[in-house]
Short mmCIF file of C-alpha atoms in Angstrom, two decimals:
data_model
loop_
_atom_site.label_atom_id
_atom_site.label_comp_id
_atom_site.label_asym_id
_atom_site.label_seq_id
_atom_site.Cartn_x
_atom_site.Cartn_y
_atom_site.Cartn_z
CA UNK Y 208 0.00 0.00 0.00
CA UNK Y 209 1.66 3.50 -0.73
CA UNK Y 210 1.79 5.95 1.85
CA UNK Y 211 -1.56 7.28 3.34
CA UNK Y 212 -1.99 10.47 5.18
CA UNK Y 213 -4.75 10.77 7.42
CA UNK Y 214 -5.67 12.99 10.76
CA UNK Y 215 -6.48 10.35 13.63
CA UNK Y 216 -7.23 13.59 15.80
CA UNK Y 217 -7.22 17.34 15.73
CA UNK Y 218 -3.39 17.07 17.10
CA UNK Y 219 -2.14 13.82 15.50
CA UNK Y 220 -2.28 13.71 12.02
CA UNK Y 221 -0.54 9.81 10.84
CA UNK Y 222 1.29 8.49 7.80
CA UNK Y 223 0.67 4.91 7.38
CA UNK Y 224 2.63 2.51 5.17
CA UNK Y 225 2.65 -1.42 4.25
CA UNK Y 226 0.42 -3.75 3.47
CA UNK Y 227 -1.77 -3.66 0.21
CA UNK Y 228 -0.01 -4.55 -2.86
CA UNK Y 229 3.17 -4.83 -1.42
CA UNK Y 230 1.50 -8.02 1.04
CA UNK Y 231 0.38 -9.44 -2.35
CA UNK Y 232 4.30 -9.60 -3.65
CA UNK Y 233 5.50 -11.09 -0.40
CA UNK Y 234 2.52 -13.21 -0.15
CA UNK Y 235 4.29 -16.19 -2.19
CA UNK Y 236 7.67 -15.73 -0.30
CA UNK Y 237 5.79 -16.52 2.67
CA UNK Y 238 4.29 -19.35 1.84
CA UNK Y 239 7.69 -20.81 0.37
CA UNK Y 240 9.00 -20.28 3.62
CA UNK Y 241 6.55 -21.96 5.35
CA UNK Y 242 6.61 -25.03 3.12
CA UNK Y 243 11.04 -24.87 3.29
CA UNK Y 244 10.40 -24.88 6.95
CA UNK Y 245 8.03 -27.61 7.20
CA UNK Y 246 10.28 -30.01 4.59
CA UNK Y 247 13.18 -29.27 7.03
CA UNK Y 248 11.46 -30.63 9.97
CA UNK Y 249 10.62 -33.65 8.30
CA UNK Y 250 7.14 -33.28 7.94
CA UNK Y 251 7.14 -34.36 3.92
CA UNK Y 252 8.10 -37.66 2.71
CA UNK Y 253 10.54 -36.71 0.49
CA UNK Y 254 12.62 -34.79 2.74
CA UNK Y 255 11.99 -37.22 5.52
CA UNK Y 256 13.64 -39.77 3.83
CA UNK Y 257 16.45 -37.53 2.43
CA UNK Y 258 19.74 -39.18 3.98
CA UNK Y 259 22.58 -36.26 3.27
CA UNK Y 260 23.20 -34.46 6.20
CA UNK Y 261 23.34 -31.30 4.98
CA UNK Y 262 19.68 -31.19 3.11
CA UNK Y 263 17.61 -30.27 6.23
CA UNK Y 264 20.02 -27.52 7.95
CA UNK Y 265 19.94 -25.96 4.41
CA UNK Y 266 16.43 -26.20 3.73
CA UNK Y 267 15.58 -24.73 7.55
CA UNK Y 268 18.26 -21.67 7.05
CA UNK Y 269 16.27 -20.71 3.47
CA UNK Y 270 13.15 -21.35 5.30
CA UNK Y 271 14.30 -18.68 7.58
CA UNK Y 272 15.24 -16.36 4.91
CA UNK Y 273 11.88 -17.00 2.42
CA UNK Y 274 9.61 -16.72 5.92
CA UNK Y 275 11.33 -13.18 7.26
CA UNK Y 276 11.23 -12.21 4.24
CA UNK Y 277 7.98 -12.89 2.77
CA UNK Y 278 6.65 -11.89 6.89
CA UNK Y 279 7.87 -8.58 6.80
CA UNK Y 280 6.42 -7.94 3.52
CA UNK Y 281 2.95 -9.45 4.18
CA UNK Y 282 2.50 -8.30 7.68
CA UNK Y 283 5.01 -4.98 7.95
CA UNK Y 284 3.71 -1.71 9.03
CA UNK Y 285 5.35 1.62 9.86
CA UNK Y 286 2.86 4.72 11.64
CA UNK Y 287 4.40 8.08 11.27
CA UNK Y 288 2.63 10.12 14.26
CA UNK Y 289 3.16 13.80 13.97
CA UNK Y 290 1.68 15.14 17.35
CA UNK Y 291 1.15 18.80 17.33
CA UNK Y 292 0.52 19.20 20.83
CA UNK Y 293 3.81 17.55 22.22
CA UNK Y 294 5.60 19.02 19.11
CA UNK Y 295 7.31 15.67 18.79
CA UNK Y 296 6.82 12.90 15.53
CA UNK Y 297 6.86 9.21 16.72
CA UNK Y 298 8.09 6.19 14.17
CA UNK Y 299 6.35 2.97 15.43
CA UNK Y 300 7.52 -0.22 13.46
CA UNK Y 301 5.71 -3.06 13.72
CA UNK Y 302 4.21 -6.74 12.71
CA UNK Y 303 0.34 -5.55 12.21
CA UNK Y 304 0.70 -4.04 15.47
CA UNK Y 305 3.72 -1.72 16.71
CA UNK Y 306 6.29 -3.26 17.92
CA UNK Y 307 9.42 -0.51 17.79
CA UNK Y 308 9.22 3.27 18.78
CA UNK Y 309 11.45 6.39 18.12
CA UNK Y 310 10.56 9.52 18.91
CA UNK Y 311 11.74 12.84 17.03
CA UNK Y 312 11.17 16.94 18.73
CA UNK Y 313 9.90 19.24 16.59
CA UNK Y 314 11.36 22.37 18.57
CA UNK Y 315 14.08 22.94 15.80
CA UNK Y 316 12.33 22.17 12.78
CA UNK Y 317 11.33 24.86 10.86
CA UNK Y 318 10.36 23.80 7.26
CA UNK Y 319 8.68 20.87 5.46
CA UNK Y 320 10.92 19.69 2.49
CA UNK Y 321 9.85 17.64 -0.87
CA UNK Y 322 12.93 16.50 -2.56
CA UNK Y 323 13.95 14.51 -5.66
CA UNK Y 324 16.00 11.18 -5.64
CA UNK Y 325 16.26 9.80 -9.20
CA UNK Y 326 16.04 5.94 -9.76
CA UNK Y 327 17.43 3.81 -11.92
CA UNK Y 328 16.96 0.40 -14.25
CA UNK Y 329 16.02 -1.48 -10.79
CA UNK Y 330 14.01 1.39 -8.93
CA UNK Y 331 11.39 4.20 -9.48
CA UNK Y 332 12.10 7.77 -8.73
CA UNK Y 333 11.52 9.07 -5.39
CA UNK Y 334 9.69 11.70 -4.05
CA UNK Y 335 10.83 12.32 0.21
CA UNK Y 336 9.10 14.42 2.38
CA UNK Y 337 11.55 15.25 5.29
CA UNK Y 338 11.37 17.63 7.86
CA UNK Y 339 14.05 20.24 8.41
CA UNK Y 340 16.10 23.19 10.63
CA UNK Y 341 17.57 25.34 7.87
CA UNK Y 342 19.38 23.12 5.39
CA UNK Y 343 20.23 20.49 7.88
CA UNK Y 344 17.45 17.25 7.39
CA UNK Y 345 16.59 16.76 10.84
CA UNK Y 346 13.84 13.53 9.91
CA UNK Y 347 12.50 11.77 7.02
CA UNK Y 348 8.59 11.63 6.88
CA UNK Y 349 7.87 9.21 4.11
CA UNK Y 350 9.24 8.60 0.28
CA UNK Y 351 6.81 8.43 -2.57
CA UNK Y 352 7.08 7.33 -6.01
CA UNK Y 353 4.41 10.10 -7.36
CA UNK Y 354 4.83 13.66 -6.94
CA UNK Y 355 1.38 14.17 -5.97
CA UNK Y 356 1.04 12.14 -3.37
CA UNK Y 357 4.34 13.58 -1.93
CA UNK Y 358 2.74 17.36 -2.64
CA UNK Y 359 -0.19 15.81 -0.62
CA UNK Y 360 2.01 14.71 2.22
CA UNK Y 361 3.93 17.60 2.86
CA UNK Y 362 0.71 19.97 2.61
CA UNK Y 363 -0.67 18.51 5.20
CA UNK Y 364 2.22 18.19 7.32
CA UNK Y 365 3.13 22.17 6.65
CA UNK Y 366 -0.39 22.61 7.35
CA UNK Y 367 -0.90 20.55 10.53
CA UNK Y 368 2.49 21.72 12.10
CA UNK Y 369 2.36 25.61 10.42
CA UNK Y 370 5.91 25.24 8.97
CA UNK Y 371 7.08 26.43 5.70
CA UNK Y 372 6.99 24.70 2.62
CA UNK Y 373 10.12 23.79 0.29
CA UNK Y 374 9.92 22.24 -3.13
CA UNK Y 375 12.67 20.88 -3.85
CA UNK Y 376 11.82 18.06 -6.30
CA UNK Y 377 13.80 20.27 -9.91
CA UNK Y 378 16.60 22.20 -10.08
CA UNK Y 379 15.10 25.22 -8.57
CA UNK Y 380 13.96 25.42 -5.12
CA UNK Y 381 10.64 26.95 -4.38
CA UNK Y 382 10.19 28.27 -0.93
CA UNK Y 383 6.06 29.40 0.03
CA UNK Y 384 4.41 29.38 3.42
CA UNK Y 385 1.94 26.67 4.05
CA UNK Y 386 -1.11 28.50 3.23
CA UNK Y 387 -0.63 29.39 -0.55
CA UNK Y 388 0.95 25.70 -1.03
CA UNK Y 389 -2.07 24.32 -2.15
CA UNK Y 390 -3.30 27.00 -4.50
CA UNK Y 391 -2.50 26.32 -8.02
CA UNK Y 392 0.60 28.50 -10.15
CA UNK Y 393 -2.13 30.69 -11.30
CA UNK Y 394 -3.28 31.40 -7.99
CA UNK Y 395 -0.23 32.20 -6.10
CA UNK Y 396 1.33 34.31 -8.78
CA UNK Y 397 -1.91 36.58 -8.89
CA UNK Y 398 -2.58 36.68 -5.05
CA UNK Y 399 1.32 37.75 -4.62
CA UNK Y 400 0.30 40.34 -8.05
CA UNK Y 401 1.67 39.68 -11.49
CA UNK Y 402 5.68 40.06 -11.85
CA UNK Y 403 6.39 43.03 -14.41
CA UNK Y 404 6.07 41.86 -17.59
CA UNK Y 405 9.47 41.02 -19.36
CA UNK Y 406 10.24 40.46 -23.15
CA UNK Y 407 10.75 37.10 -24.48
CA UNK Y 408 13.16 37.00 -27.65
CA UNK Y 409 14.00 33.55 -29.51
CA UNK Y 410 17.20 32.42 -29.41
CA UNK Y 411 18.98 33.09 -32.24
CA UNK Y 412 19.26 28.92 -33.96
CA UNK Y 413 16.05 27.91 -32.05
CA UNK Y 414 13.74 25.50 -34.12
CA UNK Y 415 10.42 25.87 -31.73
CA UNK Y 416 7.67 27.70 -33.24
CA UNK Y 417 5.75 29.84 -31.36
CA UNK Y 418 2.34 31.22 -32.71
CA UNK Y 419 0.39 33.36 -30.38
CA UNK Y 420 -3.82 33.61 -30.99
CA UNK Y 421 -6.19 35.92 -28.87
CA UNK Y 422 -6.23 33.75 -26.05
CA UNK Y 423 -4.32 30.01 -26.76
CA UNK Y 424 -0.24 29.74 -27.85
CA UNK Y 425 0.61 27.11 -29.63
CA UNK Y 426 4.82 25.75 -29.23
CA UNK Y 427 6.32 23.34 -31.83
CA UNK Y 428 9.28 21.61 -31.05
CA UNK Y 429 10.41 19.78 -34.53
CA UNK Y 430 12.54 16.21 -33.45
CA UNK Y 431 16.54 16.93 -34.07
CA UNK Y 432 16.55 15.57 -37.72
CA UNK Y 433 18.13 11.99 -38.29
CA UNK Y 434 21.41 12.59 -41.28
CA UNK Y 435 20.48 10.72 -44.67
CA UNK Y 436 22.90 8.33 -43.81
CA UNK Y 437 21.58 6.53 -41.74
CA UNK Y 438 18.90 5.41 -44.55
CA UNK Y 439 22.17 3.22 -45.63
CA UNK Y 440 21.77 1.31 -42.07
CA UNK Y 441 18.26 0.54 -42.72
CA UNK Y 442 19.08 -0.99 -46.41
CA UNK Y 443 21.79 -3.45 -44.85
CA UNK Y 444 19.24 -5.65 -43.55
CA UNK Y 445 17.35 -5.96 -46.82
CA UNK Y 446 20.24 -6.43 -48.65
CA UNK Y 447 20.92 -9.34 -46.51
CA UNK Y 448 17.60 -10.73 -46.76
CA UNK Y 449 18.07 -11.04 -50.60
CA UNK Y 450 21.55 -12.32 -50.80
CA UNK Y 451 20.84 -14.98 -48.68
CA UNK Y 452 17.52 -15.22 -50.13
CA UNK Y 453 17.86 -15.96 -53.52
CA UNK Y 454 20.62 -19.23 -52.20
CA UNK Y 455 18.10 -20.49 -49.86
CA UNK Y 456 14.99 -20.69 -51.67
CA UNK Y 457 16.60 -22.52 -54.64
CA UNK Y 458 18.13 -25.14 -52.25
CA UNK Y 459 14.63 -25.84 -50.36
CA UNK Y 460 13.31 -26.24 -53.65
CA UNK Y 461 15.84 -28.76 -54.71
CA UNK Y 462 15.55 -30.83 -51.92
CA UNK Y 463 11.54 -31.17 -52.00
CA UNK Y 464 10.70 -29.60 -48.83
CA UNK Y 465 7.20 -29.70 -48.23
CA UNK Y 466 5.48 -25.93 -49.30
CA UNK Y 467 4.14 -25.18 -45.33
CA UNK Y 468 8.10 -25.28 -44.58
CA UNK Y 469 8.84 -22.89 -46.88
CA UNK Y 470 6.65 -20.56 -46.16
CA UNK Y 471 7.33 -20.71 -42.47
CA UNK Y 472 11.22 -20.07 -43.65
CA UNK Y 473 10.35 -17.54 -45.61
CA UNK Y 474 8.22 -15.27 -42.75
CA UNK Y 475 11.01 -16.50 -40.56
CA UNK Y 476 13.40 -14.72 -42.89
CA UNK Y 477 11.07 -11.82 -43.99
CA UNK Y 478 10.32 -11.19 -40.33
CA UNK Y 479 14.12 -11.26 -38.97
CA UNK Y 480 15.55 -8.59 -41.60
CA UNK Y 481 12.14 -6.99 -42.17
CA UNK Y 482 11.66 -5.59 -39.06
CA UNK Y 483 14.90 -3.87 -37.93
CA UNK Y 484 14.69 -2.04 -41.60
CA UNK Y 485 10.84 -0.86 -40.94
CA UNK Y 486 11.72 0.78 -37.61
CA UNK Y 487 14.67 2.36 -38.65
CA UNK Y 488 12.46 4.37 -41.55
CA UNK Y 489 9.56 4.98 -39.12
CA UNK Y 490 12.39 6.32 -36.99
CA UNK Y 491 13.98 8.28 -39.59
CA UNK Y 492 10.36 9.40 -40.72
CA UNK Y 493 9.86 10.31 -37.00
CA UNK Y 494 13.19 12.43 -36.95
CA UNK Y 495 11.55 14.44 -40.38
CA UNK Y 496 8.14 15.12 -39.45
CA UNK Y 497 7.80 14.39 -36.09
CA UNK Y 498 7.50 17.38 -33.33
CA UNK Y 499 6.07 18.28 -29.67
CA UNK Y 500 2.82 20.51 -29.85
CA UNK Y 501 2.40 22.56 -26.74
CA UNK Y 502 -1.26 24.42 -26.51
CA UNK Y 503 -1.10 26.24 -23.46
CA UNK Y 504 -3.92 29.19 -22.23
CA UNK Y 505 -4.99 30.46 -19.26
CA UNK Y 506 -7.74 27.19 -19.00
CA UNK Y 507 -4.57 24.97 -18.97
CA UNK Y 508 -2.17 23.02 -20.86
CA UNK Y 509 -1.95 20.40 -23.72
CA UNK Y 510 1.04 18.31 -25.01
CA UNK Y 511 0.70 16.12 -28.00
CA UNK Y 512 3.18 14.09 -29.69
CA UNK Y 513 3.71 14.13 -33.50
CA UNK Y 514 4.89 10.57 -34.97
CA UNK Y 515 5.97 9.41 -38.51
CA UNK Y 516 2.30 8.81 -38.69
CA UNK Y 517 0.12 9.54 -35.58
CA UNK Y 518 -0.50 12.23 -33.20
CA UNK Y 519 -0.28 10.96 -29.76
CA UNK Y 520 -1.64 12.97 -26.76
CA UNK Y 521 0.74 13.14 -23.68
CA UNK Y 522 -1.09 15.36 -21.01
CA UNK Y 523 -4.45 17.34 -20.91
CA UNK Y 524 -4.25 19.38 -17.69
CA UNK Y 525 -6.27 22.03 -16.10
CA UNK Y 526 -4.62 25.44 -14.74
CA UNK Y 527 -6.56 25.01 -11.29
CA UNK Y 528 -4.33 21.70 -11.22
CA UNK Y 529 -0.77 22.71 -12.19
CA UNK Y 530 0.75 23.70 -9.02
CA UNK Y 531 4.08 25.15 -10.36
CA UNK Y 532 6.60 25.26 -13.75
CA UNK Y 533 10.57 24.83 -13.59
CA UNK Y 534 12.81 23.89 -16.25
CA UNK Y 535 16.20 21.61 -16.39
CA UNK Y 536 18.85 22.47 -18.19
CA UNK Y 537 23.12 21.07 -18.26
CA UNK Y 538 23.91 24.70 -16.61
CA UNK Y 539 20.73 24.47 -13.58
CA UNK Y 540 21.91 20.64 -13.29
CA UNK Y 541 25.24 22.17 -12.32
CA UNK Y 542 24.05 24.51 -10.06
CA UNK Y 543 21.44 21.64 -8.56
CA UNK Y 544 24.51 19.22 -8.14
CA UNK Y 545 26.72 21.99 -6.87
CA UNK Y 546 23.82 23.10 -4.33
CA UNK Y 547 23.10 19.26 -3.21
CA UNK Y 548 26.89 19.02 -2.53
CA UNK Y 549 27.14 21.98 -0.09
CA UNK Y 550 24.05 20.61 1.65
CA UNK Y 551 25.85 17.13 1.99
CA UNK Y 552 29.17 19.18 3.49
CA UNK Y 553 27.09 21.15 5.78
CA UNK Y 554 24.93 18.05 7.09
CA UNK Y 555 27.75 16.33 7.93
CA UNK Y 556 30.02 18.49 9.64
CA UNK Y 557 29.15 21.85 12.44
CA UNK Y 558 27.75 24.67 11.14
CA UNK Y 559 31.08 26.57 12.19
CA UNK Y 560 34.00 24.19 10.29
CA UNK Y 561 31.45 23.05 7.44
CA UNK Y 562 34.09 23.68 4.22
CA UNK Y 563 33.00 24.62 1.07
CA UNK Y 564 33.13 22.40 -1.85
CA UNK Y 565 36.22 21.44 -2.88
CA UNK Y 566 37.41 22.90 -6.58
CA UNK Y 567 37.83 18.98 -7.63
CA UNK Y 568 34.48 17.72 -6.69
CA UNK Y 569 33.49 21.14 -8.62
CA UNK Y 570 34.82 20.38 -11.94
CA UNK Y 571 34.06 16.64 -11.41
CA UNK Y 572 30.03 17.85 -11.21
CA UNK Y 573 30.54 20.07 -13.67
CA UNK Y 574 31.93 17.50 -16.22
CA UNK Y 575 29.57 14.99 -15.71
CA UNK Y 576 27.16 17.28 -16.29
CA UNK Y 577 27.88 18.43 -19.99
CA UNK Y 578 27.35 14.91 -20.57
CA UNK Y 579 23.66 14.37 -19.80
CA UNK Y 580 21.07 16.50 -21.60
CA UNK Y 581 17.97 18.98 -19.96
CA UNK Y 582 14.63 17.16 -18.75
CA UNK Y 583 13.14 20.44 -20.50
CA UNK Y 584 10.05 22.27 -18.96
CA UNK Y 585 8.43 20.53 -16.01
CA UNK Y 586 5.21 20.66 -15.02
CA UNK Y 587 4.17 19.53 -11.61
CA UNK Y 588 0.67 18.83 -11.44
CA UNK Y 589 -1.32 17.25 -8.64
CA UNK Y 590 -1.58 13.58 -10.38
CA UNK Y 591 1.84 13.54 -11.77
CA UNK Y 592 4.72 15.30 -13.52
CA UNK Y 593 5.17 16.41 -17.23
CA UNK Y 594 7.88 17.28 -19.36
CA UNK Y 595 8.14 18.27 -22.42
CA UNK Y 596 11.10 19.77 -24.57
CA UNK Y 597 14.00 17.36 -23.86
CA UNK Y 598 17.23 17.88 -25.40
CA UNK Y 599 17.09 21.27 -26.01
CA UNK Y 600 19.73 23.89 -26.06
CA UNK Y 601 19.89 25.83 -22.55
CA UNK Y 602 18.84 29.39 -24.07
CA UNK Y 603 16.13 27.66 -26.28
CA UNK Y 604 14.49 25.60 -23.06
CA UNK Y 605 14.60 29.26 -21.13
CA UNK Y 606 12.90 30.64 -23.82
CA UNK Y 607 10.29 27.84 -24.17
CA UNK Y 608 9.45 27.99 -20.19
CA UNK Y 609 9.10 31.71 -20.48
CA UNK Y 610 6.48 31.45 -23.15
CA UNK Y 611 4.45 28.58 -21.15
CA UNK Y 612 4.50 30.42 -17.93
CA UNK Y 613 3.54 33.71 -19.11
CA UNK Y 614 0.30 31.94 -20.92
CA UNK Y 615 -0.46 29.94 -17.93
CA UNK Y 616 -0.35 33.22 -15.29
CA UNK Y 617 -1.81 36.24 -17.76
#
């Protein structure tokens, strides 16, 4: 079950995590267990009559692993009490019941935090809400895997306990006071008044297209274009499939294979060199004609996709729902890394002998991150998180977020 926030009382308000789907996946380790146990304490026929010594201690050891396991899954809980009253937060760990306490004060904390941890191949991205005394983390709420349930979290925590709010989930942080975190971008700009309106100007190489009616704009971001050449990879395949083509079907001829067989050679074949040719012209079509169609009013926001050959939509969202607008680009990645790093330093040393960041670990960050390319424009809604304009050049993704922002808020 993903985390659940809930107020038990006007002074407790309790995060609650475990069971659900999670008992489902452990469900089967369990019952493994159970059986390894029972086969190591002779209780099946099979194992009762097994005469190597070593069979039963081995099958009662990965009984023990399967059953803790599988246990802790099926049957763990954690309660995350955050007690106004006695301005403390209690972490209660527990087998359907609680089992194991710690208790947390409150007295230094003075902001609610959302941060960003990105996964990888084995693990989703995370989303923790922690609680914290200037940059130091002092205690770590919960971690979700959607940014709306996170948003949700640390609302009602800021809320409940009257702390400020940071969003930290993209490279800029967004500091606002816990009653205007729940209004929508639209909102909060308007109740603070509108920021003094500045001119937008294209970058000089950019390729989006930006056409403004009387109240809609409409962005088009063309795909980087594929080079002709690599129309010469595609045709490899097919010359392949006739070369070795026009050998085989003579020899299955010659040696009287039944028809059925060669057919099913044949779409064997046809299938094997066919397919690696069709998707690299789809994807070379793609690269041509394919694009990212932002429609974005004061109403709310649209992204569709532009294939070789369909339009796909990506996200239909209302302004009341988009809560706020960043962008990520290789120089904000810097600062973000740079930022993160200094936070690190300072967490783990006093506040009066923290050192700054060493020039090495500086160019090492800095490096790295000419390597990876911008996420784009974000959009954090309250179901999820959009972006949209990947892989463009920093001026050009500046200039894009400037267009959808001022549409959203005028």
């Amino acid at each position: 079950m993903k985390p659940a926030v809930s107020l038990a009382s006007p002074d407790h308000l309790v995060i609650r995590e475990g069971g659900g789907c999670i008992a489902i996946f452990g469900l089967p380790f369990f019952v493994a267990g159970l059986g390894l146990l029972a086969g190591s304490l002779g209780l099946f026929a099979d194992t009762a009559s097994d005469s190597r010594p070593w069979a039963r201690p081995a099958l009662f050891f990965m009984g023990l692993v399967f059953t803790a396991v599988g246990g802790g899954l099926v049957f763990g809980r954690q309660w995350t009490t955050i007690d106004r009253a006695a301005r403390v937060v209690r972490k209660q760990q527990g087998l359907l019941i609680p089992l194991r306490e710690t208790t947390t004060p409150l007295d230094a904390c003075t902001t609610v935090s959302m941060g960003f941890v990105e996964g990888d191949s084995d693990s989703a991205d995370r989303f923790p809400v922690t609680l914290k005394d200037g940059a130091r983390d002092v205690l770590t709420l919960s971690s979700f895997t959607d940014y709306g349930q996170a948003r949700t979290c640390a609302t009602a925590v800021a809320q409940h306990l009257a702390l400020s709010f940071e969003d930290a989930s993209s490279d800029h942080v967004v500091q606002m006071n816990a009653g205007t975190m729940a209004m929508s971008l639209r909102e909060r700009v308007r109740k603070d008044g509108l920021p003094r309106r500045e001119e937008l100007s294209a970058p000089r190489d950019t390729r989006t297209v930006v056409t403004r009616d009387a109240d809609r704009t409409t962005i088009v971001i063309p795909n980087r274009p594929s080079h002709p050449l690599t129309l010469v990879g595609a045709a490899i395949p097919v010359a392949l499939l006739v070369y070795f083509g026009r050998g085989l079907l003579p020899f299955l001829r010659q040696t009287h294979t039944p028809e059925g067989i060669i057919r099913v050679f044949g779409g064997f074949f046809i299938f094997v060199f066919g397919l690696p040719t069709i998707s690299a012209l789809n994807a070379f079509l793609r690269s041509r004609r394919g694009a990212t169609i932002v429609q974005v009013s004061r109403e709310g926001l649209r992204v569709d996709e532009r294939r070789a050959w369909t339009t796909k939509n990506i996200a239909l969202v209302e302004s009341r729902d988009i809560l706020d607008l960043d962008y990520n680009t290789r120089s904000s990645r810097v600062s973000s890394a740079r930022r993160l790093a200094t936070q690190h330093v300072a967490a783990s040393t006093t506040p009066t002998s923290a050192p700054p960041v060493s020039p090495g670990v500086d160019t090492v960050i800095s490096l790295l991150s000419r390597l990876a390319t911008g996420k784009g424009v974000i959009v954090k809604t309250t179901g999820r998180i959009i972006t949209f304009a990947q892989g463009l050049e920093d001026d050009e993704t500046r200039y894009v977020y400037g267009v959808v922002r001022r549409a959203l808020i005028e």
